[in-house]
Coordinates of C-alpha atoms in Angstrom, one line a residue:
Chain A
M43 CA 40.6 -69.8 -61.9
S44 CA 40.5 -73.6 -61.0
K45 CA 43.1 -75.0 -58.8
G46 CA 45.0 -77.9 -60.1
F47 CA 46.9 -80.5 -58.4
L48 CA 50.0 -78.6 -58.9
E49 CA 50.2 -75.0 -59.1
I50 CA 53.2 -73.3 -60.2
E51 CA 52.9 -69.5 -59.5
N52 CA 54.7 -66.5 -60.7
L53 CA 57.9 -68.5 -60.6
S54 CA 61.2 -66.6 -60.7
Q55 CA 64.9 -67.2 -60.2
R56 CA 67.7 -64.5 -60.2
F57 CA 71.2 -65.2 -59.5
P58 CA 73.8 -62.8 -58.4
Q59 CA 76.4 -62.3 -61.1
P60 CA 80.2 -62.5 -60.3
D61 CA 81.2 -59.0 -62.1
S62 CA 78.1 -56.9 -61.9
N63 CA 75.6 -55.7 -59.5
D64 CA 72.7 -56.7 -61.3
L65 CA 71.0 -59.9 -60.9
L66 CA 70.7 -62.4 -63.8
T67 CA 67.3 -63.4 -64.2
V68 CA 67.3 -67.1 -65.6
F69 CA 63.4 -67.5 -65.9
E70 CA 60.7 -65.4 -64.6
G71 CA 56.7 -65.1 -64.0
V72 CA 56.2 -68.6 -64.8
D73 CA 52.5 -69.7 -64.1
V74 CA 52.0 -73.6 -64.7
T75 CA 49.3 -75.9 -63.6
I76 CA 49.5 -79.8 -63.8
D77 CA 46.7 -82.2 -63.1
K78 CA 46.8 -85.3 -61.1
G79 CA 48.1 -88.1 -63.0
E80 CA 49.2 -86.1 -65.7
F81 CA 52.6 -86.9 -67.4
V82 CA 54.3 -83.8 -68.4
C83 CA 57.6 -82.8 -70.1
L84 CA 59.5 -79.9 -70.1
I85 CA 61.9 -79.1 -73.3
G86 CA 64.1 -76.3 -73.7
H87 CA 68.0 -75.4 -74.3
S88 CA 70.7 -75.9 -71.8
G89 CA 70.6 -72.8 -69.6
C90 CA 67.2 -71.8 -69.6
G91 CA 66.6 -72.9 -66.0
K92 CA 64.7 -76.4 -66.6
S93 CA 66.6 -78.0 -63.8
T94 CA 66.2 -75.2 -61.5
I95 CA 62.3 -75.5 -62.0
L96 CA 62.6 -79.0 -61.3
N97 CA 64.8 -78.7 -58.2
V98 CA 62.3 -75.9 -56.9
L99 CA 59.5 -78.7 -57.5
A100 CA 61.8 -81.2 -55.5
G101 CA 62.2 -78.6 -52.7
L102 CA 66.1 -78.7 -53.2
A103 CA 66.2 -75.0 -54.4
T104 CA 64.3 -71.9 -53.0
P105 CA 63.1 -69.7 -55.9
T106 CA 63.7 -65.9 -56.0
D107 CA 60.0 -65.2 -56.1
G108 CA 56.9 -67.4 -56.6
N109 CA 56.0 -70.5 -55.0
V110 CA 54.7 -73.8 -55.9
I111 CA 51.5 -75.2 -54.3
M112 CA 50.8 -79.0 -54.4
D113 CA 47.6 -80.7 -53.2
N114 CA 46.7 -77.4 -51.4
K115 CA 50.1 -77.2 -49.7
E116 CA 53.1 -75.2 -50.5
I117 CA 56.2 -77.1 -51.4
K118 CA 58.8 -75.8 -48.6
G119 CA 61.5 -78.4 -48.9
P120 CA 62.5 -81.8 -50.0
S121 CA 59.7 -84.5 -48.8
L122 CA 58.6 -88.1 -49.7
D123 CA 55.8 -86.5 -51.6
Q124 CA 58.1 -85.7 -54.3
G125 CA 60.3 -88.6 -55.8
V126 CA 63.0 -87.4 -57.8
I127 CA 65.3 -89.6 -60.4
F128 CA 68.3 -87.5 -61.2
Q129 CA 70.5 -88.0 -64.4
N130 CA 73.4 -89.8 -62.6
H131 CA 71.5 -92.4 -61.1
S132 CA 72.5 -91.5 -57.4
L133 CA 72.0 -94.7 -56.0
L134 CA 73.8 -95.6 -52.8
P135 CA 76.9 -97.8 -54.1
W136 CA 77.5 -99.8 -51.2
L137 CA 74.0 -101.3 -51.2
T138 CA 72.6 -103.7 -53.5
A139 CA 69.7 -102.9 -56.0
R140 CA 67.2 -104.5 -53.6
D141 CA 68.6 -102.5 -50.6
N142 CA 68.6 -99.3 -52.4
V143 CA 64.8 -99.5 -53.1
M144 CA 64.2 -100.9 -49.5
F145 CA 66.2 -97.9 -48.0
A146 CA 63.6 -95.7 -49.7
V147 CA 60.7 -97.8 -48.8
R148 CA 62.0 -97.8 -45.4
A149 CA 62.0 -94.0 -45.3
R150 CA 58.4 -94.0 -46.6
W151 CA 57.1 -96.6 -44.1
P152 CA 59.2 -96.6 -41.2
N153 CA 56.8 -99.2 -39.3
W154 CA 56.5 -101.8 -42.1
S155 CA 58.2 -105.0 -41.3
K156 CA 61.5 -106.0 -43.1
A157 CA 59.5 -108.9 -45.0
K158 CA 56.8 -106.3 -46.0
R159 CA 59.4 -103.8 -47.3
R160 CA 61.4 -106.5 -49.0
E161 CA 58.3 -107.9 -50.9
H162 CA 57.1 -104.2 -52.0
A163 CA 60.7 -103.4 -53.1
E164 CA 61.1 -106.5 -55.1
R165 CA 57.6 -105.9 -56.7
Y166 CA 59.0 -102.7 -58.3
L167 CA 62.3 -104.0 -59.2
H168 CA 60.2 -106.7 -61.1
M169 CA 58.4 -104.0 -62.7
V170 CA 61.6 -102.7 -64.3
G171 CA 62.7 -106.2 -65.1
L172 CA 65.5 -106.4 -62.9
D173 CA 64.4 -109.7 -61.1
D174 CA 67.9 -111.2 -61.8
A175 CA 70.0 -108.3 -60.6
M176 CA 68.3 -107.6 -57.2
D177 CA 71.5 -108.7 -55.2
R178 CA 73.9 -106.7 -57.3
K179 CA 75.3 -103.4 -56.4
P180 CA 75.3 -100.6 -58.5
S181 CA 79.0 -100.9 -59.7
Q182 CA 77.9 -104.4 -61.1
L183 CA 75.1 -103.0 -63.2
S184 CA 74.8 -101.5 -66.6
G185 CA 74.1 -97.8 -66.8
G186 CA 70.6 -98.8 -68.0
M187 CA 70.1 -101.1 -65.2
R188 CA 71.3 -98.6 -62.7
Q189 CA 68.7 -95.9 -64.0
R190 CA 66.1 -98.7 -63.7
V191 CA 66.9 -99.1 -60.0
G192 CA 66.5 -95.6 -59.9
I193 CA 63.0 -95.6 -61.5
A194 CA 62.4 -98.6 -59.1
R195 CA 63.2 -96.6 -56.1
A196 CA 61.4 -93.5 -57.0
F197 CA 58.0 -95.3 -57.9
A198 CA 58.5 -97.4 -54.8
I199 CA 57.8 -94.7 -52.5
E200 CA 54.5 -93.6 -54.2
P201 CA 55.1 -90.0 -54.3
K202 CA 52.5 -87.5 -55.1
L203 CA 54.6 -85.8 -57.6
L204 CA 57.5 -87.8 -59.6
L205 CA 60.3 -85.5 -61.0
M206 CA 62.9 -86.6 -63.5
D207 CA 65.8 -84.5 -64.7
E208 CA 67.0 -86.0 -68.2
P209 CA 66.7 -89.5 -66.5
F210 CA 68.0 -91.3 -69.8
G211 CA 70.3 -88.5 -70.8
A212 CA 73.5 -90.6 -70.1
L213 CA 72.2 -93.9 -71.9
D214 CA 72.9 -95.2 -75.4
A215 CA 70.0 -94.8 -78.0
L216 CA 68.9 -98.6 -77.6
T217 CA 68.8 -98.9 -73.8
R218 CA 66.9 -95.5 -73.7
G219 CA 64.4 -96.9 -76.1
V220 CA 63.9 -100.1 -73.9
I221 CA 63.6 -98.1 -70.6
Q222 CA 61.2 -95.5 -72.0
E223 CA 58.7 -98.4 -72.6
E224 CA 59.3 -99.6 -69.2
L225 CA 58.6 -96.3 -67.8
L226 CA 55.5 -96.3 -69.7
K227 CA 54.5 -99.6 -68.4
I228 CA 55.0 -98.7 -64.9
W229 CA 53.3 -95.3 -65.3
S230 CA 50.4 -97.0 -66.9
E231 CA 50.0 -99.2 -63.8
T232 CA 50.5 -96.4 -61.4
H233 CA 49.4 -93.3 -63.0
Q234 CA 51.7 -91.2 -61.1
T235 CA 51.8 -87.3 -61.8
V236 CA 55.0 -86.9 -63.5
F237 CA 57.1 -83.7 -64.4
M238 CA 60.2 -84.6 -66.3
I239 CA 62.8 -82.7 -68.4
T240 CA 64.1 -84.0 -71.4
H241 CA 66.2 -83.0 -74.6
D242 CA 64.7 -85.8 -76.6
V243 CA 61.6 -84.5 -78.8
D244 CA 60.5 -88.2 -79.6
E245 CA 60.9 -89.2 -75.9
A246 CA 58.8 -86.2 -74.9
I247 CA 56.1 -87.3 -77.6
L248 CA 56.2 -90.9 -76.7
L249 CA 55.8 -90.1 -72.9
A250 CA 54.0 -87.0 -72.2
D251 CA 50.2 -85.9 -72.2
R252 CA 51.5 -82.2 -72.5
V253 CA 54.9 -80.9 -73.4
L254 CA 56.1 -77.2 -72.0
L255 CA 58.5 -75.6 -74.1
M256 CA 60.8 -73.0 -72.8
T257 CA 62.5 -70.0 -74.4
N258 CA 66.1 -69.4 -74.0
G259 CA 67.7 -67.5 -71.0
P260 CA 68.1 -65.2 -69.8
H261 CA 64.6 -64.2 -68.8
A262 CA 63.5 -67.4 -70.1
Q263 CA 59.5 -68.4 -70.1
V264 CA 57.4 -71.2 -70.3
A265 CA 56.0 -70.2 -73.6
E266 CA 54.0 -73.1 -74.8
S267 CA 51.9 -75.9 -73.5
V268 CA 51.7 -78.4 -76.3
K269 CA 49.3 -81.1 -76.1
I270 CA 50.4 -84.3 -77.4
D271 CA 47.0 -85.7 -79.0
I272 CA 48.0 -89.0 -79.3
P273 CA 46.1 -92.1 -77.9
R274 CA 47.5 -94.3 -75.5
P275 CA 49.0 -97.1 -75.2
R276 CA 51.8 -95.7 -77.3
T277 CA 54.6 -97.8 -78.6
R278 CA 57.8 -96.5 -80.1
A279 CA 57.1 -99.0 -83.1
T280 CA 53.9 -97.4 -84.0
L281 CA 54.1 -93.9 -82.9
H282 CA 55.6 -92.4 -86.3
Q283 CA 52.5 -93.9 -88.1
E284 CA 50.0 -91.8 -85.9
E285 CA 48.6 -89.1 -87.9
A286 CA 49.3 -86.4 -85.1
Y287 CA 53.1 -87.5 -84.8
Y288 CA 54.6 -85.2 -87.5
P289 CA 52.6 -82.1 -86.9
I290 CA 53.5 -82.4 -83.2
R291 CA 57.1 -83.1 -83.9
N292 CA 57.4 -80.5 -86.3
H293 CA 56.0 -78.1 -84.2
L294 CA 58.5 -79.0 -81.4
V295 CA 61.5 -79.0 -83.6
D296 CA 60.1 -75.8 -84.9
F297 CA 60.1 -74.0 -81.6
L298 CA 63.4 -75.3 -80.5
V299 CA 65.1 -74.3 -83.7
E300 CA 63.4 -71.0 -84.0
G301 CA 60.6 -70.0 -81.9
A302 CA 62.9 -70.1 -78.7
K303 CA 65.5 -67.7 -79.8
V304 CA 62.9 -65.3 -81.3
M305 CA 60.5 -65.4 -78.1
S306 CA 63.6 -65.2 -76.0
A307 CA 64.7 -61.9 -77.7
K308 CA 60.8 -60.7 -77.2
A309 CA 60.8 -61.7 -73.6
Q310 CA 64.1 -59.5 -73.1
E311 CA 62.8 -56.5 -74.8
A312 CA 59.7 -56.9 -72.7
A313 CA 61.9 -57.1 -69.5
A314 CA 63.7 -54.1 -70.6
R315 CA 60.5 -52.0 -71.1
G316 CA 59.6 -53.4 -67.5
D317 CA 56.6 -55.3 -68.5
N318 CA 55.1 -57.5 -65.9
P319 CA 56.8 -61.0 -67.0
R320 CA 53.9 -63.0 -65.4
H321 CA 52.9 -65.3 -68.2
T322 CA 50.9 -68.7 -68.7
P323 CA 51.9 -70.7 -71.7
R324 CA 50.1 -70.6 -74.7
I325 CA 47.9 -73.8 -75.3
V326 CA 48.8 -75.5 -78.5
N327 CA 47.3 -78.6 -80.3
P328 CA 49.6 -79.0 -83.6
A329 CA 47.4 -82.2 -84.3
R330 CA 44.2 -80.1 -84.6
P331 CA 45.3 -76.5 -85.2
E332 CA 41.8 -75.3 -85.9
A333 CA 40.9 -76.3 -82.1
E334 CA 43.4 -73.8 -80.9
P335 CA 41.7 -71.3 -78.5
E336 CA 44.0 -68.3 -79.9
H337 CA 45.4 -69.0 -83.2
S338 CA 48.4 -66.5 -84.2
S339 CA 50.7 -66.6 -86.8
Q340 CA 53.4 -65.0 -84.6
P341 CA 53.9 -67.3 -81.6
G342 CA 54.2 -65.5 -78.4
P343 CA 53.6 -66.2 -74.6
R344 CA 50.4 -64.6 -73.3
M345 CA 51.1 -61.8 -70.8
V346 CA 49.2 -61.4 -67.7
R347 CA 48.8 -57.8 -67.1
A348 CA 47.1 -57.7 -63.7
V349 CA 48.3 -60.0 -60.7
Chain B
M268 CA 99.6 -115.0 -66.2
L269 CA 99.0 -113.7 -62.8
S270 CA 99.7 -117.0 -61.0
N271 CA 102.9 -116.9 -62.9
L272 CA 103.8 -113.5 -62.0
N273 CA 103.0 -114.3 -58.3
F274 CA 105.3 -117.5 -58.6
R275 CA 108.0 -115.5 -60.3
A276 CA 107.9 -112.8 -57.6
T277 CA 108.0 -115.4 -54.7
V278 CA 111.1 -117.2 -56.3
L279 CA 112.9 -113.6 -56.5
S280 CA 111.9 -112.8 -52.9
L281 CA 113.3 -116.2 -52.0
V282 CA 116.7 -115.4 -53.9
M283 CA 116.8 -111.9 -52.3
L284 CA 116.5 -113.8 -48.8
V285 CA 119.5 -116.1 -49.4
V286 CA 121.5 -113.9 -50.8
F287 CA 121.2 -111.6 -48.0
L288 CA 121.5 -114.3 -45.2
G289 CA 124.5 -115.7 -47.3
V290 CA 126.2 -112.2 -47.3
W291 CA 125.3 -111.8 -43.7
Q292 CA 126.5 -115.2 -42.8
L293 CA 130.0 -114.8 -44.5
A294 CA 130.4 -111.2 -43.2
T295 CA 130.1 -112.4 -39.7
A296 CA 132.2 -115.4 -39.9
P297 CA 134.9 -115.9 -37.7
D298 CA 138.0 -114.2 -38.6
V299 CA 140.4 -117.3 -39.3
L300 CA 142.7 -115.7 -41.8
A301 CA 143.8 -112.8 -39.2
P302 CA 144.0 -114.2 -35.9
Q303 CA 143.6 -112.0 -32.8
Q304 CA 146.2 -109.2 -32.6
G305 CA 147.9 -109.0 -29.3
E306 CA 146.5 -105.5 -28.4
L307 CA 142.8 -105.1 -27.8
S308 CA 141.2 -102.0 -29.1
E309 CA 139.3 -99.6 -26.3
Y310 CA 136.3 -101.0 -27.9
E311 CA 137.2 -104.5 -27.5
R312 CA 138.0 -103.8 -23.9
L313 CA 134.8 -102.3 -23.4
M314 CA 133.1 -105.2 -25.1
G315 CA 134.4 -107.6 -22.5
G316 CA 137.9 -108.0 -23.7
G317 CA 137.0 -109.8 -27.0
T318 CA 137.4 -113.2 -24.9
D319 CA 133.6 -114.2 -26.2
R320 CA 134.1 -113.4 -29.6
T321 CA 131.1 -114.8 -31.6
S322 CA 132.6 -113.1 -34.9
S323 CA 135.2 -110.6 -36.0
S324 CA 132.8 -107.8 -36.0
G325 CA 130.7 -108.8 -32.9
I326 CA 127.5 -108.7 -34.6
P327 CA 126.0 -112.3 -34.4
A328 CA 125.6 -114.5 -37.6
P329 CA 122.2 -115.4 -38.9
T330 CA 122.3 -118.9 -37.4
Q331 CA 123.0 -117.4 -34.2
V332 CA 119.9 -115.1 -34.3
F333 CA 117.8 -118.0 -35.6
S334 CA 118.7 -120.4 -32.8
H335 CA 118.2 -117.7 -30.4
A336 CA 115.0 -117.1 -31.9
F337 CA 113.9 -120.6 -31.9
S338 CA 114.7 -120.9 -28.1
E339 CA 112.6 -117.4 -27.2
L340 CA 109.6 -118.3 -29.4
S341 CA 109.5 -122.0 -28.0
N342 CA 108.9 -120.3 -24.5
P343 CA 107.7 -116.8 -25.3
F344 CA 105.6 -116.4 -22.1
Y345 CA 107.9 -117.1 -19.3
D346 CA 108.5 -114.2 -16.6
A347 CA 111.8 -114.4 -14.5
G348 CA 111.4 -111.1 -12.7
P349 CA 111.5 -107.6 -14.2
N350 CA 114.3 -107.8 -16.5
D351 CA 113.9 -111.1 -17.8
K352 CA 110.4 -111.8 -19.3
G353 CA 109.5 -113.7 -22.6
I354 CA 109.3 -111.7 -25.9
G355 CA 105.5 -112.8 -26.1
I356 CA 104.8 -110.9 -22.8
Q357 CA 107.1 -108.0 -23.9
L358 CA 105.3 -107.8 -27.1
A359 CA 101.8 -108.1 -25.4
Y360 CA 102.4 -105.1 -23.2
S361 CA 103.1 -103.1 -26.3
I362 CA 100.3 -104.4 -28.1
Y363 CA 98.1 -103.6 -25.2
R364 CA 99.4 -100.0 -24.8
V365 CA 98.9 -99.3 -28.6
L366 CA 95.6 -101.0 -29.1
L367 CA 94.4 -98.9 -25.6
G368 CA 95.8 -95.6 -26.9
F369 CA 94.5 -96.2 -30.4
A370 CA 91.1 -97.2 -29.0
L371 CA 90.9 -94.0 -27.1
A372 CA 92.1 -92.0 -30.0
A373 CA 89.5 -93.3 -32.3
L374 CA 86.7 -92.7 -29.7
I375 CA 87.4 -89.0 -29.7
A376 CA 88.7 -88.6 -33.2
I377 CA 85.8 -90.2 -35.3
P378 CA 83.0 -88.5 -33.5
L379 CA 84.8 -85.1 -33.5
G380 CA 86.3 -85.8 -37.1
F381 CA 82.6 -86.4 -38.0
V382 CA 81.1 -83.1 -36.4
I383 CA 84.1 -81.1 -37.9
G384 CA 83.4 -82.7 -41.3
M385 CA 79.7 -81.7 -41.5
S386 CA 80.3 -78.3 -40.4
P387 CA 82.5 -76.0 -42.5
L388 CA 82.5 -73.5 -39.5
L389 CA 84.2 -76.1 -37.5
N390 CA 86.2 -77.3 -40.0
K391 CA 87.8 -73.6 -40.3
A392 CA 88.0 -73.0 -36.6
F393 CA 89.8 -76.3 -36.0
D394 CA 92.0 -76.2 -38.6
P395 CA 94.9 -74.0 -37.3
Y396 CA 95.1 -76.1 -34.1
I397 CA 95.3 -79.6 -36.1
Q398 CA 97.6 -78.1 -38.2
I399 CA 99.9 -76.9 -35.7
L400 CA 99.3 -80.2 -33.2
K401 CA 99.9 -82.7 -35.9
P402 CA 103.5 -82.2 -36.7
I403 CA 104.5 -82.4 -33.2
S404 CA 106.7 -85.8 -32.5
P405 CA 104.5 -87.5 -30.2
L406 CA 107.6 -88.0 -27.8
A407 CA 107.8 -84.3 -27.0
W408 CA 104.5 -85.0 -25.1
M409 CA 106.3 -87.5 -23.0
P410 CA 108.0 -85.0 -20.3
L411 CA 104.5 -83.2 -19.9
A412 CA 102.8 -86.4 -19.7
L413 CA 105.0 -87.9 -17.1
F414 CA 104.5 -84.6 -15.1
V415 CA 100.7 -84.6 -15.1
I416 CA 99.8 -88.3 -15.1
R417 CA 102.5 -89.4 -12.8
D418 CA 102.5 -92.9 -14.2
S419 CA 105.2 -94.2 -16.8
N420 CA 102.3 -96.6 -18.0
M421 CA 99.8 -94.3 -18.9
S422 CA 102.0 -91.7 -19.8
A423 CA 103.0 -94.5 -22.7
I424 CA 99.6 -94.8 -23.6
F425 CA 99.1 -91.1 -23.7
V426 CA 101.8 -90.6 -26.3
I427 CA 100.0 -93.3 -28.4
F428 CA 96.9 -91.6 -28.1
I429 CA 98.1 -88.2 -29.2
C430 CA 100.0 -89.6 -32.2
S431 CA 97.1 -91.9 -33.5
I432 CA 94.4 -88.9 -33.3
W433 CA 95.5 -86.9 -35.9
P434 CA 95.5 -89.0 -38.8
M435 CA 92.2 -90.3 -37.8
L436 CA 91.0 -86.9 -37.1
V437 CA 91.9 -85.4 -40.6
N438 CA 90.7 -88.4 -42.5
T439 CA 87.3 -88.6 -41.0
A440 CA 86.6 -84.8 -41.4
Y441 CA 87.9 -85.0 -45.1
G442 CA 85.7 -88.3 -45.8
V443 CA 82.8 -86.8 -44.2
A444 CA 83.0 -83.4 -45.9
S445 CA 83.4 -85.2 -49.2
V446 CA 80.4 -87.1 -49.2
R447 CA 79.0 -86.9 -52.7
N448 CA 76.2 -84.5 -52.9
D449 CA 74.0 -86.7 -54.8
W450 CA 73.6 -89.0 -51.8
L451 CA 73.0 -86.0 -49.6
N452 CA 70.1 -85.2 -51.9
V453 CA 69.0 -88.8 -51.7
A454 CA 68.9 -88.4 -48.0
K455 CA 67.1 -85.0 -48.2
T456 CA 64.4 -86.2 -50.9
H457 CA 63.8 -89.1 -48.4
Q458 CA 63.2 -86.8 -45.6
L459 CA 66.0 -88.7 -43.5
S460 CA 66.7 -87.3 -40.0
N461 CA 69.9 -85.8 -39.5
L462 CA 70.9 -88.9 -37.3
R463 CA 69.5 -91.4 -39.7
T464 CA 71.4 -89.4 -42.7
A465 CA 74.7 -89.5 -40.4
F466 CA 74.3 -93.3 -39.9
T467 CA 73.0 -94.6 -43.2
V468 CA 74.5 -92.4 -45.7
I469 CA 77.5 -90.4 -44.4
L470 CA 78.8 -93.1 -42.4
P471 CA 79.0 -95.7 -44.9
A472 CA 80.2 -93.2 -47.5
A473 CA 83.2 -92.1 -45.5
A474 CA 83.8 -95.6 -44.0
P475 CA 86.7 -96.2 -46.5
T476 CA 88.4 -93.0 -45.8
I477 CA 87.9 -93.3 -42.2
L478 CA 89.4 -96.8 -42.1
T479 CA 92.5 -95.4 -44.2
G480 CA 92.8 -92.9 -41.3
M481 CA 92.7 -95.5 -38.8
R482 CA 95.5 -97.8 -40.9
I483 CA 97.8 -94.5 -40.8
S484 CA 97.2 -94.2 -37.1
I485 CA 98.0 -97.8 -36.0
G486 CA 101.0 -97.6 -38.2
I487 CA 102.3 -94.4 -36.4
A488 CA 101.5 -95.8 -33.1
W489 CA 103.3 -99.0 -33.6
L490 CA 106.4 -96.8 -34.6
V491 CA 106.1 -94.6 -31.8
I492 CA 105.6 -97.2 -28.9
V493 CA 109.1 -98.7 -29.4
A494 CA 110.7 -95.3 -28.7
A495 CA 108.2 -94.5 -25.8
E496 CA 109.2 -97.7 -24.0
M497 CA 112.8 -97.0 -24.3
L498 CA 112.0 -94.0 -22.4
V499 CA 109.7 -95.2 -19.9
G500 CA 111.2 -98.5 -19.2
G501 CA 109.7 -101.4 -17.4
T502 CA 108.1 -103.7 -19.9
G503 CA 107.6 -103.7 -23.5
I504 CA 109.1 -104.5 -26.8
G505 CA 111.0 -101.0 -26.6
Y506 CA 112.4 -101.7 -23.0
Y507 CA 113.2 -105.2 -24.4
I508 CA 115.3 -103.9 -27.2
W509 CA 117.0 -101.3 -24.9
N510 CA 117.7 -103.9 -22.2
E511 CA 119.3 -106.3 -24.5
W512 CA 121.4 -103.4 -25.7
N513 CA 122.4 -102.8 -22.5
N514 CA 123.3 -106.8 -22.0
L515 CA 125.2 -106.4 -25.0
D516 CA 123.0 -109.3 -26.5
L517 CA 122.8 -108.3 -30.1
A518 CA 121.1 -111.5 -31.1
S519 CA 118.3 -110.6 -29.1
V520 CA 118.3 -107.0 -30.5
I521 CA 117.7 -108.5 -33.9
F522 CA 115.4 -111.0 -33.0
A523 CA 113.5 -108.1 -31.3
I524 CA 113.6 -105.9 -34.4
I525 CA 112.3 -108.8 -36.8
M526 CA 109.4 -109.3 -34.2
I527 CA 108.5 -105.6 -34.2
G528 CA 108.4 -105.9 -38.1
I529 CA 106.1 -108.8 -38.1
V530 CA 103.8 -107.6 -35.4
G531 CA 103.5 -104.1 -37.3
F532 CA 102.8 -105.9 -40.6
L533 CA 100.0 -108.1 -38.8
L534 CA 98.4 -104.7 -37.3
D535 CA 98.4 -103.1 -40.6
A536 CA 97.1 -106.2 -42.5
S537 CA 94.1 -106.7 -40.2
L538 CA 93.1 -103.0 -40.6
A539 CA 93.5 -103.7 -44.4
Q540 CA 91.3 -106.4 -43.9
A541 CA 88.7 -104.5 -42.3
T542 CA 89.0 -101.8 -45.1
K543 CA 87.6 -104.6 -47.5
F544 CA 84.5 -104.9 -45.6
V545 CA 83.6 -101.2 -46.1
R546 CA 84.8 -100.5 -49.5
Y547 CA 82.7 -100.0 -52.5
A548 CA 83.0 -99.6 -56.0
D549 CA 81.5 -96.1 -57.3

């Protein structure tokens, strides 16, 4: 097995329940590999543990089992190698937009002069189109602008891995579209490795190289890895004219409406039987179904017997 | 609209003042209609036989208070012996005691509150002591302070210290403990050291709450200093009031009361101003 840039190995999360001695298994046996420079989106229903996986990658949560290796080093805690953009912007409200970014830049490169930090911060704020709002505090910015500052802050520290937890979930549809394109632009300039959680299928298709699909919890699994076989650069305006767009979209929506439930039931049966839950996601390319390595009418995650 | 409201409020305030002063003036006007009776009451004899009656009730009229205030304020810093010092000197003594006691309290309460706020363990461990010590009237400490410190001036400062420490301690601990988790996560994901997190994230986040505690403290300290100085004597606005009461100079007492109000207002306003610098909109 070739080592990727980011290796998620046999990751499981179980929580104690208030009125039972049994642990609640949120997800288990997750094996995922992400390459350097890849943009990966994770989609799943609420409560399947998406955010927990992201927090583990960020080092903010500790998994019950398994580990995550990034660039041949195990992730043990939060660090500047992992940049995080949360849904609620999490900017420091007493600092201006520029100072918020400079705050992060200073943490990353403590030895830089103030002028250099400032120039670096302004470059990234410029990339997200906030030239005129640098001196404003978060309370004086719109929701979309705040999220842009968050994006600038995360990109400015040039992390090895950028994590985004539904970054546009709180924005209206118009603003969201604009910022998605800005994110694409800044990503195409920097080629960060990005891991992003979203609820929005179109957002995932627009942004991602690959979409990971999660079944419902408990005993959730990352069932499929769907390749988004649409050439870049992509734009929102022309995305739906792509030949591959509808097959991909239908596949994702079908999974979320039906597949997630069916597979979740199967995973729970398997868990009740005591099968080894460790699995790698099935690789799917809806744009070219004949190219699929394992074509099966019944979708289901591949079980890995031996560890 | 707003300026209109402000204008009307100012007019109403002035009307209230004029009415109040008018009623006061009328109520204390010399009693012409009912001239002095032959017999003096026991109180009047104690008051000096009523020979120097300024009004029917012995309370000075506002005009007398104002003329007295004018003469006091035109020479506030004279010093003619222990029992006769200008109002400026007396107020300066009180302000000095309040600021010193308050500063000492802040020096201990804010760092300690910070530690208590960061540690749930210490928070729980300190809580019973804070809850029991907080409601004690600061003047109850006075005898103990006098005995241990053996200096009346330092004892007064200690009383100010002990009364200003609690609001600052409680507010700092609360402000620090309730810093938003998002901001702490920002500090964590940026790998800030504990010290840097404390100064660049927690302190600015908790600063408005801490300053509110300081504002409550200085208000209480100013309330307490008057009573403390009445007890320890010597100097200060509290002593001044008590001394003028013993001199039966009610015009001075009323003048001092007004001055206490004005200084207390200024102390509060200066901290309110400081709060503006650290306040942030969320």
